[in-house]
PDB file of C-alpha atoms and ligand atoms in Angstrom:
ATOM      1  CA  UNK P   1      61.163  61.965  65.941  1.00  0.00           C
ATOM      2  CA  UNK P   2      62.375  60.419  62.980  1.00  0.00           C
ATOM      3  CA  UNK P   3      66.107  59.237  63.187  1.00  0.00           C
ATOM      4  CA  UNK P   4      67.919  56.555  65.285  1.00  0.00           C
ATOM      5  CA  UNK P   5      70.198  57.320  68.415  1.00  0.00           C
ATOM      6  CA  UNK P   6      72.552  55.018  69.611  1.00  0.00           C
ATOM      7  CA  UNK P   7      75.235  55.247  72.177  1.00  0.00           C
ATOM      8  CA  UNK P   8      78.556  53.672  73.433  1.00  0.00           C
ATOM      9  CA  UNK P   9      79.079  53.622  77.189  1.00  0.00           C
ATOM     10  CA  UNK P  10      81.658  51.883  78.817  1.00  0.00           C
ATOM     11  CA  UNK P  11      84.725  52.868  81.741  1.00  0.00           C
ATOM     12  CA  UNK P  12      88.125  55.178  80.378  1.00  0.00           C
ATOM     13  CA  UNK P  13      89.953  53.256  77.707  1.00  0.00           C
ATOM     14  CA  UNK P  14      87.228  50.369  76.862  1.00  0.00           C
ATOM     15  CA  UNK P  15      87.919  51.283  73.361  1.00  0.00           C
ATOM     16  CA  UNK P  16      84.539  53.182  72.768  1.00  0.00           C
ATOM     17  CA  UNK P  17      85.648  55.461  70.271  1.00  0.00           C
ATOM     18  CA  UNK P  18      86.953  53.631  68.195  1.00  0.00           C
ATOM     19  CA  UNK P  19      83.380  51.132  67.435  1.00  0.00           C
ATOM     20  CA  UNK P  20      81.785  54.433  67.180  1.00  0.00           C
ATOM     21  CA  UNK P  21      83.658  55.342  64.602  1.00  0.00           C
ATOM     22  CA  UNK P  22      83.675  51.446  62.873  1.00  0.00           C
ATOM     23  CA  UNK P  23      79.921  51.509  63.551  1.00  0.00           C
ATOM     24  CA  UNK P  24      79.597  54.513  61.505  1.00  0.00           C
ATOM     25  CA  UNK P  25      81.830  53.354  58.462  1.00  0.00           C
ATOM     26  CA  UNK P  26      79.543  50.786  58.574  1.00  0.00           C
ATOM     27  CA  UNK P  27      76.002  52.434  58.527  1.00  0.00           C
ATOM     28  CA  UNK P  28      77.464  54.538  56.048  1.00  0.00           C
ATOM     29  CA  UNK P  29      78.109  51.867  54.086  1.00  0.00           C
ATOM     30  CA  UNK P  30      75.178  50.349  53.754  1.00  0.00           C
ATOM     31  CA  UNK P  31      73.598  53.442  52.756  1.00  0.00           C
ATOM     32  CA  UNK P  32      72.387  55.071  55.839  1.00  0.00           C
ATOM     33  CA  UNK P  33      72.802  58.811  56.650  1.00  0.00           C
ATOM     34  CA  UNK P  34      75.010  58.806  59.964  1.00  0.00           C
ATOM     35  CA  UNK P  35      76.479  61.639  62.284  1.00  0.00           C
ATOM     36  CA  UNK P  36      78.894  60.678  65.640  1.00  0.00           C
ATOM     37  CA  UNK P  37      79.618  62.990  68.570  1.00  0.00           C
ATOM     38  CA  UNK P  38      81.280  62.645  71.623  1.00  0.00           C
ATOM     39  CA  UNK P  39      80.653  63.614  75.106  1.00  0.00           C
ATOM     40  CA  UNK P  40      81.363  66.196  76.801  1.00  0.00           C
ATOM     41  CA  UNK P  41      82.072  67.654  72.946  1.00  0.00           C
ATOM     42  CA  UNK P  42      80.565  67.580  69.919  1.00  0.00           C
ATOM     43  CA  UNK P  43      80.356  71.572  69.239  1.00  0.00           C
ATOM     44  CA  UNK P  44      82.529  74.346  69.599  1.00  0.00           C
ATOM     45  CA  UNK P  45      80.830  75.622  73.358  1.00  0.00           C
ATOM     46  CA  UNK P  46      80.792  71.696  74.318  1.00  0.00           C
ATOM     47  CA  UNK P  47      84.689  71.311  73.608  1.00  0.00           C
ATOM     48  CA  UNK P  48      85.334  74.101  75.420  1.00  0.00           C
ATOM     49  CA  UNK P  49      83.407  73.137  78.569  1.00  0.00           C
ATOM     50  CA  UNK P  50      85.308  69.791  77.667  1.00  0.00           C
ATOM     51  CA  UNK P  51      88.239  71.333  78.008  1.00  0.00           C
ATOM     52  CA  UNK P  52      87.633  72.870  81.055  1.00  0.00           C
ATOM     53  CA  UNK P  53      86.277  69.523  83.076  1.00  0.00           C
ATOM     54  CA  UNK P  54      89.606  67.493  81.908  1.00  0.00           C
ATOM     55  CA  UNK P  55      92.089  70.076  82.845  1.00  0.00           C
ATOM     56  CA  UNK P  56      94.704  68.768  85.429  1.00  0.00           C
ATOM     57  CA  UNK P  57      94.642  72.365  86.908  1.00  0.00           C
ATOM     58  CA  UNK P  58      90.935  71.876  87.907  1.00  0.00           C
ATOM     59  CA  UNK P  59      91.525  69.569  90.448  1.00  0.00           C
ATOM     60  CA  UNK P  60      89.676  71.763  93.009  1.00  0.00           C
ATOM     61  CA  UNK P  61      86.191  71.434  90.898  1.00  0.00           C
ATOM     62  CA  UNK P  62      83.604  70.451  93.122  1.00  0.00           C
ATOM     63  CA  UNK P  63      81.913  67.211  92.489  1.00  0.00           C
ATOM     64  CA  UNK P  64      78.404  68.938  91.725  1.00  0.00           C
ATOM     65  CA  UNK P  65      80.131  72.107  89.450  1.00  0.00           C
ATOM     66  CA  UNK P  66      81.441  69.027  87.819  1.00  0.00           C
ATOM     67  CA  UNK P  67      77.827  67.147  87.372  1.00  0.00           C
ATOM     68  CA  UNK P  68      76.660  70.709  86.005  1.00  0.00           C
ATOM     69  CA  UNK P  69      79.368  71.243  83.365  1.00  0.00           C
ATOM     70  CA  UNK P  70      78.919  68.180  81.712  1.00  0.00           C
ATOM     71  CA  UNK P  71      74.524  68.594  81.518  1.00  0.00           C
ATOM     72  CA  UNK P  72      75.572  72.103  80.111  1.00  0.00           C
ATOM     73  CA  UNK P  73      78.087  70.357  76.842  1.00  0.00           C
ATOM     74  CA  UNK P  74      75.400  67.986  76.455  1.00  0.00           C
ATOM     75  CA  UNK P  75      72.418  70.637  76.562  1.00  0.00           C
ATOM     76  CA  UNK P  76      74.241  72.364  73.643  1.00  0.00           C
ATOM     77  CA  UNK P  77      75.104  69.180  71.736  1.00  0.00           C
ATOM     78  CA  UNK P  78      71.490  68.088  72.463  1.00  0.00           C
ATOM     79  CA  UNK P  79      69.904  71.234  70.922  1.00  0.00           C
ATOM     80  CA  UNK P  80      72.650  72.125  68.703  1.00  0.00           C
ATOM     81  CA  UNK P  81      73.117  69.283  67.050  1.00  0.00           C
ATOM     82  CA  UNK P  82      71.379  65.865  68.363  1.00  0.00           C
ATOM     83  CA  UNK P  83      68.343  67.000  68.014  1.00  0.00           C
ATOM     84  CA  UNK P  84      68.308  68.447  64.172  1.00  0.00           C
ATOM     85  CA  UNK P  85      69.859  65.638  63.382  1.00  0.00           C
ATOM     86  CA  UNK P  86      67.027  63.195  64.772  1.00  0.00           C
ATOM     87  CA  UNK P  87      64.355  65.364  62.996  1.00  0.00           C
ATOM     88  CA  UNK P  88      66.030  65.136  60.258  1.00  0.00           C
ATOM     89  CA  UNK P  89      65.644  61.118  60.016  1.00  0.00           C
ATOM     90  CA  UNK P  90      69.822  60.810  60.455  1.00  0.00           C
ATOM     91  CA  UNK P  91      71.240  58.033  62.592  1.00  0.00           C
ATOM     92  CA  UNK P  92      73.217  59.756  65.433  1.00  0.00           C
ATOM     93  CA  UNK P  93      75.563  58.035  67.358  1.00  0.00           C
ATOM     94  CA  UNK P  94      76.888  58.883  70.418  1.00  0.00           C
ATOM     95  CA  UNK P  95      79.935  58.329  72.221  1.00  0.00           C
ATOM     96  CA  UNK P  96      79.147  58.358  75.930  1.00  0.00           C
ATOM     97  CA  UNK P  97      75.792  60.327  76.522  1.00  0.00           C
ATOM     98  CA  UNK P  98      73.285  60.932  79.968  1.00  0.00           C
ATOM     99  CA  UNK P  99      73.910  57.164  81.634  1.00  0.00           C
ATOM    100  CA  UNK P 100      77.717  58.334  81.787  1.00  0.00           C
ATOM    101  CA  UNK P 101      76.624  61.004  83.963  1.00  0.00           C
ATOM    102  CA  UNK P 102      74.674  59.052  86.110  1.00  0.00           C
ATOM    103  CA  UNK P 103      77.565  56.481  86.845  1.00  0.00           C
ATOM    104  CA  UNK P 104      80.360  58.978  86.839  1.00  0.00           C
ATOM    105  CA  UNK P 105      78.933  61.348  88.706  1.00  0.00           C
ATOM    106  CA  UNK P 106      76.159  59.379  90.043  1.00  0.00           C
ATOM    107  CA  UNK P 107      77.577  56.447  91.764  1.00  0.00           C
ATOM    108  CA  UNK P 108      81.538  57.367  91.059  1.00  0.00           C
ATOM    109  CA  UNK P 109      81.259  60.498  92.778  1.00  0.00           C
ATOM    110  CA  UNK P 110      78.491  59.616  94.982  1.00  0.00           C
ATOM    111  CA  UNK P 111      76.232  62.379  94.456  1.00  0.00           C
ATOM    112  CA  UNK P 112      73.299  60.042  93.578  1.00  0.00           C
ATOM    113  CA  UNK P 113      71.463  59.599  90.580  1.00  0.00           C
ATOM    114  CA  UNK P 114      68.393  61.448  91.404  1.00  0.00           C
ATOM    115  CA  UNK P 115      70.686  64.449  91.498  1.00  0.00           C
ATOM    116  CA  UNK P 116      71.878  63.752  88.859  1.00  0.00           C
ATOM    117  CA  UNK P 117      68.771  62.645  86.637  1.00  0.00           C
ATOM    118  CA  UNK P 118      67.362  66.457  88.112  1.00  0.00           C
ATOM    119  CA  UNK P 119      70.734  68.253  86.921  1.00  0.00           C
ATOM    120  CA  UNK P 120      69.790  66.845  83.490  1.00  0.00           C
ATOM    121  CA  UNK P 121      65.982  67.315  83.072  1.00  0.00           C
ATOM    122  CA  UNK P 122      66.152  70.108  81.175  1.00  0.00           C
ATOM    123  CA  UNK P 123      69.191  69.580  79.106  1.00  0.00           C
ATOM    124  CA  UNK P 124      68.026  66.085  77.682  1.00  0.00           C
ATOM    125  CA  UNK P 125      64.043  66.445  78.290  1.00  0.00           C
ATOM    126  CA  UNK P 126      62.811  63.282  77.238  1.00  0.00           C
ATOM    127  CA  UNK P 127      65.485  62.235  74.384  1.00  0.00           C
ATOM    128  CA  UNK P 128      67.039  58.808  75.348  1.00  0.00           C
ATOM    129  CA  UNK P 129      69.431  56.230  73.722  1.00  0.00           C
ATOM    130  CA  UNK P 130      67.421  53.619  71.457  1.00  0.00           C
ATOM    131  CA  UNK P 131      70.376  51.366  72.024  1.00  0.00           C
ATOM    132  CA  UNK P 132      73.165  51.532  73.973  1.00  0.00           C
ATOM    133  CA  UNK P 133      76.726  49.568  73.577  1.00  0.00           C
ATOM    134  CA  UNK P 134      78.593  48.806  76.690  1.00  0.00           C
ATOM    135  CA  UNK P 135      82.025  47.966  76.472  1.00  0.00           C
ATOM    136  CA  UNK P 136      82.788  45.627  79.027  1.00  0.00           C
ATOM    137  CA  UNK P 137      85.794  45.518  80.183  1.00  0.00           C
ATOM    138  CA  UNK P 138      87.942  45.356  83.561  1.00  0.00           C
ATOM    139  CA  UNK P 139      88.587  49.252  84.698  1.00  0.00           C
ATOM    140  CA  UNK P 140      92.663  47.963  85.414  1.00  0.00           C
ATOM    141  CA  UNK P 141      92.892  46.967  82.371  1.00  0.00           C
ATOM    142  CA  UNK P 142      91.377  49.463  80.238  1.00  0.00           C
ATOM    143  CA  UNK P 143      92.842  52.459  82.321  1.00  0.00           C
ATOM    144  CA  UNK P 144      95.949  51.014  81.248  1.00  0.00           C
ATOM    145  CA  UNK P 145      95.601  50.821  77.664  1.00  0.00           C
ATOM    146  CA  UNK P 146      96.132  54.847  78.010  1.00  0.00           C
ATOM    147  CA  UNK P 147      98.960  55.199  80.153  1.00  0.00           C
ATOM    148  CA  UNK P 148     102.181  54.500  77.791  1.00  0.00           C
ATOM    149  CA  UNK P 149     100.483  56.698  75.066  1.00  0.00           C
ATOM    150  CA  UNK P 150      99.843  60.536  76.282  1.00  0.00           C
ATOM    151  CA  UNK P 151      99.257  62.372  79.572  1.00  0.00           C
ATOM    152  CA  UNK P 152      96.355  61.102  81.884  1.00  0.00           C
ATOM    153  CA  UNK P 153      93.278  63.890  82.123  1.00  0.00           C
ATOM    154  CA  UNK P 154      91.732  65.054  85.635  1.00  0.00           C
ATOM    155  CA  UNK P 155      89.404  61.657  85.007  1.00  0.00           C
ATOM    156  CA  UNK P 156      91.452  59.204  83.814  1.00  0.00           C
ATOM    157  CA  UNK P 157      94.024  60.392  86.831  1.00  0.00           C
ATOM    158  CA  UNK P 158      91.593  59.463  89.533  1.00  0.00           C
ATOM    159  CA  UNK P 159      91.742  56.531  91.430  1.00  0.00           C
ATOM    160  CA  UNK P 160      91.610  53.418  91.210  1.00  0.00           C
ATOM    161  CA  UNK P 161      88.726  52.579  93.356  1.00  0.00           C
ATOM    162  CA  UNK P 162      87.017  55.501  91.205  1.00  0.00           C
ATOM    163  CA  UNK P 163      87.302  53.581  88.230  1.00  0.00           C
ATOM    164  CA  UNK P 164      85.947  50.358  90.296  1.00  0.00           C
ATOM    165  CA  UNK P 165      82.877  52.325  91.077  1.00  0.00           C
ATOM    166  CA  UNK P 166      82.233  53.657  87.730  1.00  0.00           C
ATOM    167  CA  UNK P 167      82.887  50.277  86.858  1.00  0.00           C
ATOM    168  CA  UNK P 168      80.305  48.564  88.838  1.00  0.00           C
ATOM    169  CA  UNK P 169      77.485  51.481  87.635  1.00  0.00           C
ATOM    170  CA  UNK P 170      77.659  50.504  84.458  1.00  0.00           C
ATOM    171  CA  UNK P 171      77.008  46.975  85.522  1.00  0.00           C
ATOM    172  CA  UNK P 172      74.174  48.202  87.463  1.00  0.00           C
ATOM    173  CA  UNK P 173      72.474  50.370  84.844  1.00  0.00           C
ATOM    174  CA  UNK P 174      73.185  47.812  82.029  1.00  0.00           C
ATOM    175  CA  UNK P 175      71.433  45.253  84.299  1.00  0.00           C
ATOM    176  CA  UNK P 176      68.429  47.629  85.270  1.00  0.00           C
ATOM    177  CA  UNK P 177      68.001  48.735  81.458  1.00  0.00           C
ATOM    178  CA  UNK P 178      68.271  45.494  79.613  1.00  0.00           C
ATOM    179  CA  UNK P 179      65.861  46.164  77.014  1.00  0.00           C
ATOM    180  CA  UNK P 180      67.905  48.987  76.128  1.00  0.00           C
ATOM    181  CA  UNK P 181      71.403  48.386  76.927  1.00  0.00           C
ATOM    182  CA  UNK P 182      73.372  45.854  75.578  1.00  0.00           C
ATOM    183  CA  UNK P 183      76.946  44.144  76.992  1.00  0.00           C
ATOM    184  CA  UNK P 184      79.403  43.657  74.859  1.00  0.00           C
ATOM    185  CA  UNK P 185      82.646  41.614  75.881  1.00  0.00           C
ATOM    186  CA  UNK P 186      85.607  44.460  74.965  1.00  0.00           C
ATOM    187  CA  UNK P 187      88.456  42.410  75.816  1.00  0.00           C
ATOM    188  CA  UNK P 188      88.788  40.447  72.132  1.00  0.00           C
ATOM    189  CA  UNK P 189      90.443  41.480  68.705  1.00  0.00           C
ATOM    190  CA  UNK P 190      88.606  45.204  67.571  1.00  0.00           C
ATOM    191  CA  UNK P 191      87.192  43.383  64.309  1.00  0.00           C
ATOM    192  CA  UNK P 192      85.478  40.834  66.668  1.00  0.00           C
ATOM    193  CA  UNK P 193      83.564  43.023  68.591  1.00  0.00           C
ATOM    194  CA  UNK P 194      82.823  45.606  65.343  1.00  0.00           C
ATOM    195  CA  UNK P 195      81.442  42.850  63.956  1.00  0.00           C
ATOM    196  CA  UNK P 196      79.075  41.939  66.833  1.00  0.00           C
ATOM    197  CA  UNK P 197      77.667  45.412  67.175  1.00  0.00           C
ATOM    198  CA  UNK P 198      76.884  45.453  63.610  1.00  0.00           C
ATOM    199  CA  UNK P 199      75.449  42.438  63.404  1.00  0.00           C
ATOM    200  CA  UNK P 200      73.023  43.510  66.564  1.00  0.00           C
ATOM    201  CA  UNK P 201      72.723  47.308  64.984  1.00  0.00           C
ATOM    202  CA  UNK P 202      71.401  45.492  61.698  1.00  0.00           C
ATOM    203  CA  UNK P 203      68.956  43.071  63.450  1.00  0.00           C
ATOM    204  CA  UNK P 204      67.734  45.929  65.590  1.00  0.00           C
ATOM    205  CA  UNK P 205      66.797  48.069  62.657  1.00  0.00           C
ATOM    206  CA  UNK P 206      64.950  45.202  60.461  1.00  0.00           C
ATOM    207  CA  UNK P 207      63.608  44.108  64.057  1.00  0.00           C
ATOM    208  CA  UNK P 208      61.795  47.684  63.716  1.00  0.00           C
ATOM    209  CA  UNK P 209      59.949  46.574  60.756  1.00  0.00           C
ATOM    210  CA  UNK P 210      62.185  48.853  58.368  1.00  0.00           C
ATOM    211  CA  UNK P 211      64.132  47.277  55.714  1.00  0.00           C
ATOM    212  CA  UNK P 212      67.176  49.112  54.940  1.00  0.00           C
ATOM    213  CA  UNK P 213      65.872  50.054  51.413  1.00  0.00           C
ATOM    214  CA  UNK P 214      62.925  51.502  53.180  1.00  0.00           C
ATOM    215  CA  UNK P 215      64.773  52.040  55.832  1.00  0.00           C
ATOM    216  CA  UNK P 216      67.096  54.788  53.221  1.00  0.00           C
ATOM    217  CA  UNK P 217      64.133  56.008  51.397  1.00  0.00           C
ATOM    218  CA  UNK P 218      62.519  57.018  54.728  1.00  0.00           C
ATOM    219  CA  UNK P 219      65.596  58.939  56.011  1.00  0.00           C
ATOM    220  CA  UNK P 220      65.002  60.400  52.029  1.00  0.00           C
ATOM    221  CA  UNK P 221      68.384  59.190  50.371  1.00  0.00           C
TER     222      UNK P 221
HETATM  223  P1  TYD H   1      85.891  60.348  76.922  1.00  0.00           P
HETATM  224  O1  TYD H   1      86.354  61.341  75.945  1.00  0.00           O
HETATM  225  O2  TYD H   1      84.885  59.352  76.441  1.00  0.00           O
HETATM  226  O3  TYD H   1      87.153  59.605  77.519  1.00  0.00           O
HETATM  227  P2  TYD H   1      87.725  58.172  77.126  1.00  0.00           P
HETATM  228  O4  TYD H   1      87.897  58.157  75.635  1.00  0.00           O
HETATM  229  O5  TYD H   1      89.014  58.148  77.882  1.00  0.00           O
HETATM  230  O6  TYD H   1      86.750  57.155  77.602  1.00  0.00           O
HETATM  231  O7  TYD H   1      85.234  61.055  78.194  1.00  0.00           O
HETATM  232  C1  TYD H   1      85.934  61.991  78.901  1.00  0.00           C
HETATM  233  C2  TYD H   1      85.861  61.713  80.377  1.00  0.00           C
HETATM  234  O8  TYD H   1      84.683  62.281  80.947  1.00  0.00           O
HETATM  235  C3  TYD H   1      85.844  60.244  80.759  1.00  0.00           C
HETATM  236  O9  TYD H   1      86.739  60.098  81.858  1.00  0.00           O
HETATM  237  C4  TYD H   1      84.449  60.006  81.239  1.00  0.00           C
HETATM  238  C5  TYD H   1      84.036  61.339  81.774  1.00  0.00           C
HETATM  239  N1  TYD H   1      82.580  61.637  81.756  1.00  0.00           N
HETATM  240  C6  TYD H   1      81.902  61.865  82.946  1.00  0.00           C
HETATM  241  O10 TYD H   1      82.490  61.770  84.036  1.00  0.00           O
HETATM  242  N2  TYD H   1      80.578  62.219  82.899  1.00  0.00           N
HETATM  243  C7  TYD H   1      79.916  62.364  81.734  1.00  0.00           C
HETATM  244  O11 TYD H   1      78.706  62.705  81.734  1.00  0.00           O
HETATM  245  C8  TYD H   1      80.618  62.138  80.499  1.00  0.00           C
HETATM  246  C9  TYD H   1      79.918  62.302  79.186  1.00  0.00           C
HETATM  247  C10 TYD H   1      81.960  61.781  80.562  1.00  0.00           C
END
C-alpha cells in the first residue's frame, strides 16, 4: 500500500469537518493528490445506511443493529473507495473512521470494544489510520455549537452523559494509541488549529523520509 490515510476523530460538533476539509486545501496545495470522506458516508450505499442510523424515527434501533450498520457504510467506503484510493498512492483522509466505532459504540453504548473490533474484522481487515487528529474539546460545549443551527440527529439527541462517555473514549484510545493518535486542543480560533495539523501533517510526511517533491513524483504527479 502506497498512499497515506489520515483521520479526524473527535465528540459531535468538535469541528472535525471542517480541518478535514482545510487539511485537504492544504495537501492539495502543496501538490499532493488528496481525496476526503466521511463516516458513515462517503458513497451512495454508505449515505444511505447514513441516513438510516441518524433518523429520529429510528429511535428503537438496537445498540448492536446500530454497531452493524455503521461496519457495513464503512465496508463499502473501505472497498469502494478507501482502498483504490490507497493503491493508487492518493492521500485519503477521513473524517471519523473504525476508533469512532469503538468509542461510540464501544464504550458509549457499552457493548465493548472486543465486540466491536469483531463486528469490524472483516469490513476494515487490517487497514488502519497512519495518523489520527483528535479534536479535543469539552462534549457541552461542542454539542452546543449545533443546537441554534438545524435539527439534532438520533446521535447528537442523546444524552448528555452519552456524550461524556464518548467523551472520555476518546481520551482513552488517544492515550492507549499515542504513537498514532494525536490531541489537538479544538477550543481556539479555526486558523490556529489548521495551522497546527498542517504543520504536524508536513513533519510527519518528511519524518517518513519522503520529500514532498519525491513525495509527488512517487504518488506519479
Ligand atoms: P458525523 O457526521 O461526523 O457527525 P458530526 O459532524 O456531528 O460529528 O457523524 C455522525 C454521527 O455518527 C456522530 O454522532 C458520530 C456517530 N458515529 C458513531 O456513533 N459510530 C461510528 O462508527 C461513526 C463513524 C459515527
Amino acid at each position: 500500500m502506497s498512499g497515506l490515510f489520515i483521520s479526524f476523530e473527535g465528540n459531535d460538533g468538535a469541528g472535525k469537518s471542517t480541518q478535514a476539509e482545510l487539511l485537504k486545501k492544504h495537501l492539495s496545495e502543496e501538490g499532493f493528490s488528496c481525496c476526503l470522506f466521511r463516516e458513515p458516508g462517503g458513497t451512495d450505499i454508505s449515505e444511505k445506511i447514513r441516513e438510516i442510523i441518524l433518523d429520529n424515527a429510528n429511535y428503537k434501533m438496537k445498540h448492536l443493529t446500530e454497531a452493524y450498520l455503521y461496519a457495513a457504510a464503512r465496508c463499502q467506503l473501505v472497498r469502494e473507495k478507501i482502498m483504490p484510493a490507497l493503491k493508487g498512492g492518493q492521500i485519503v483522509i477521513c473524517d471519523r473512521f473504525l476508533d469512532s466505532s469503538l468509542v461510540y459504540q464501544g464504550i458509549g453504548r457499552g457493548l465493548g470494544t472486543d465486540i466491536v473490533k469483531d463486528i469490524n474484522k472483516y469490513a476494515v481487515g487490517s487497514l488502519k489510520p497512519d495518523l489520527t487528529f483528535f479534536l479535543h474539546l469539552d462534549p457541552a460545549e461542542a454539542i452546543n455549537r449545533h443546537k441554534d443551527e438545524r435539527e439534532l440527529d438520533r446521535m447528537e439527541n442523546q444524552k448528555a452523559y452519552f456524550h461524556n462517555r464518548v467523551y472520555r473514549g476518546f481520551l482513552d484510545i488517544a492515550h492507549g494509541e499515542s504513537e498514532r493518535i494525536v490531541t489537538v486542543e479544538a477550543n481556539r480560533p479555526l486558523k490556529v488549529i489548521s495551522a497546527e495539523i498542517a504543520r504536524i501533517i508536513d513533519s510527519f510526511i518528511n519524518g517518513r523520509g519522503l520529500q514532498n517533491e519525491q513525495l509527488k513524483r512517487f504518488f506519479g504527479q
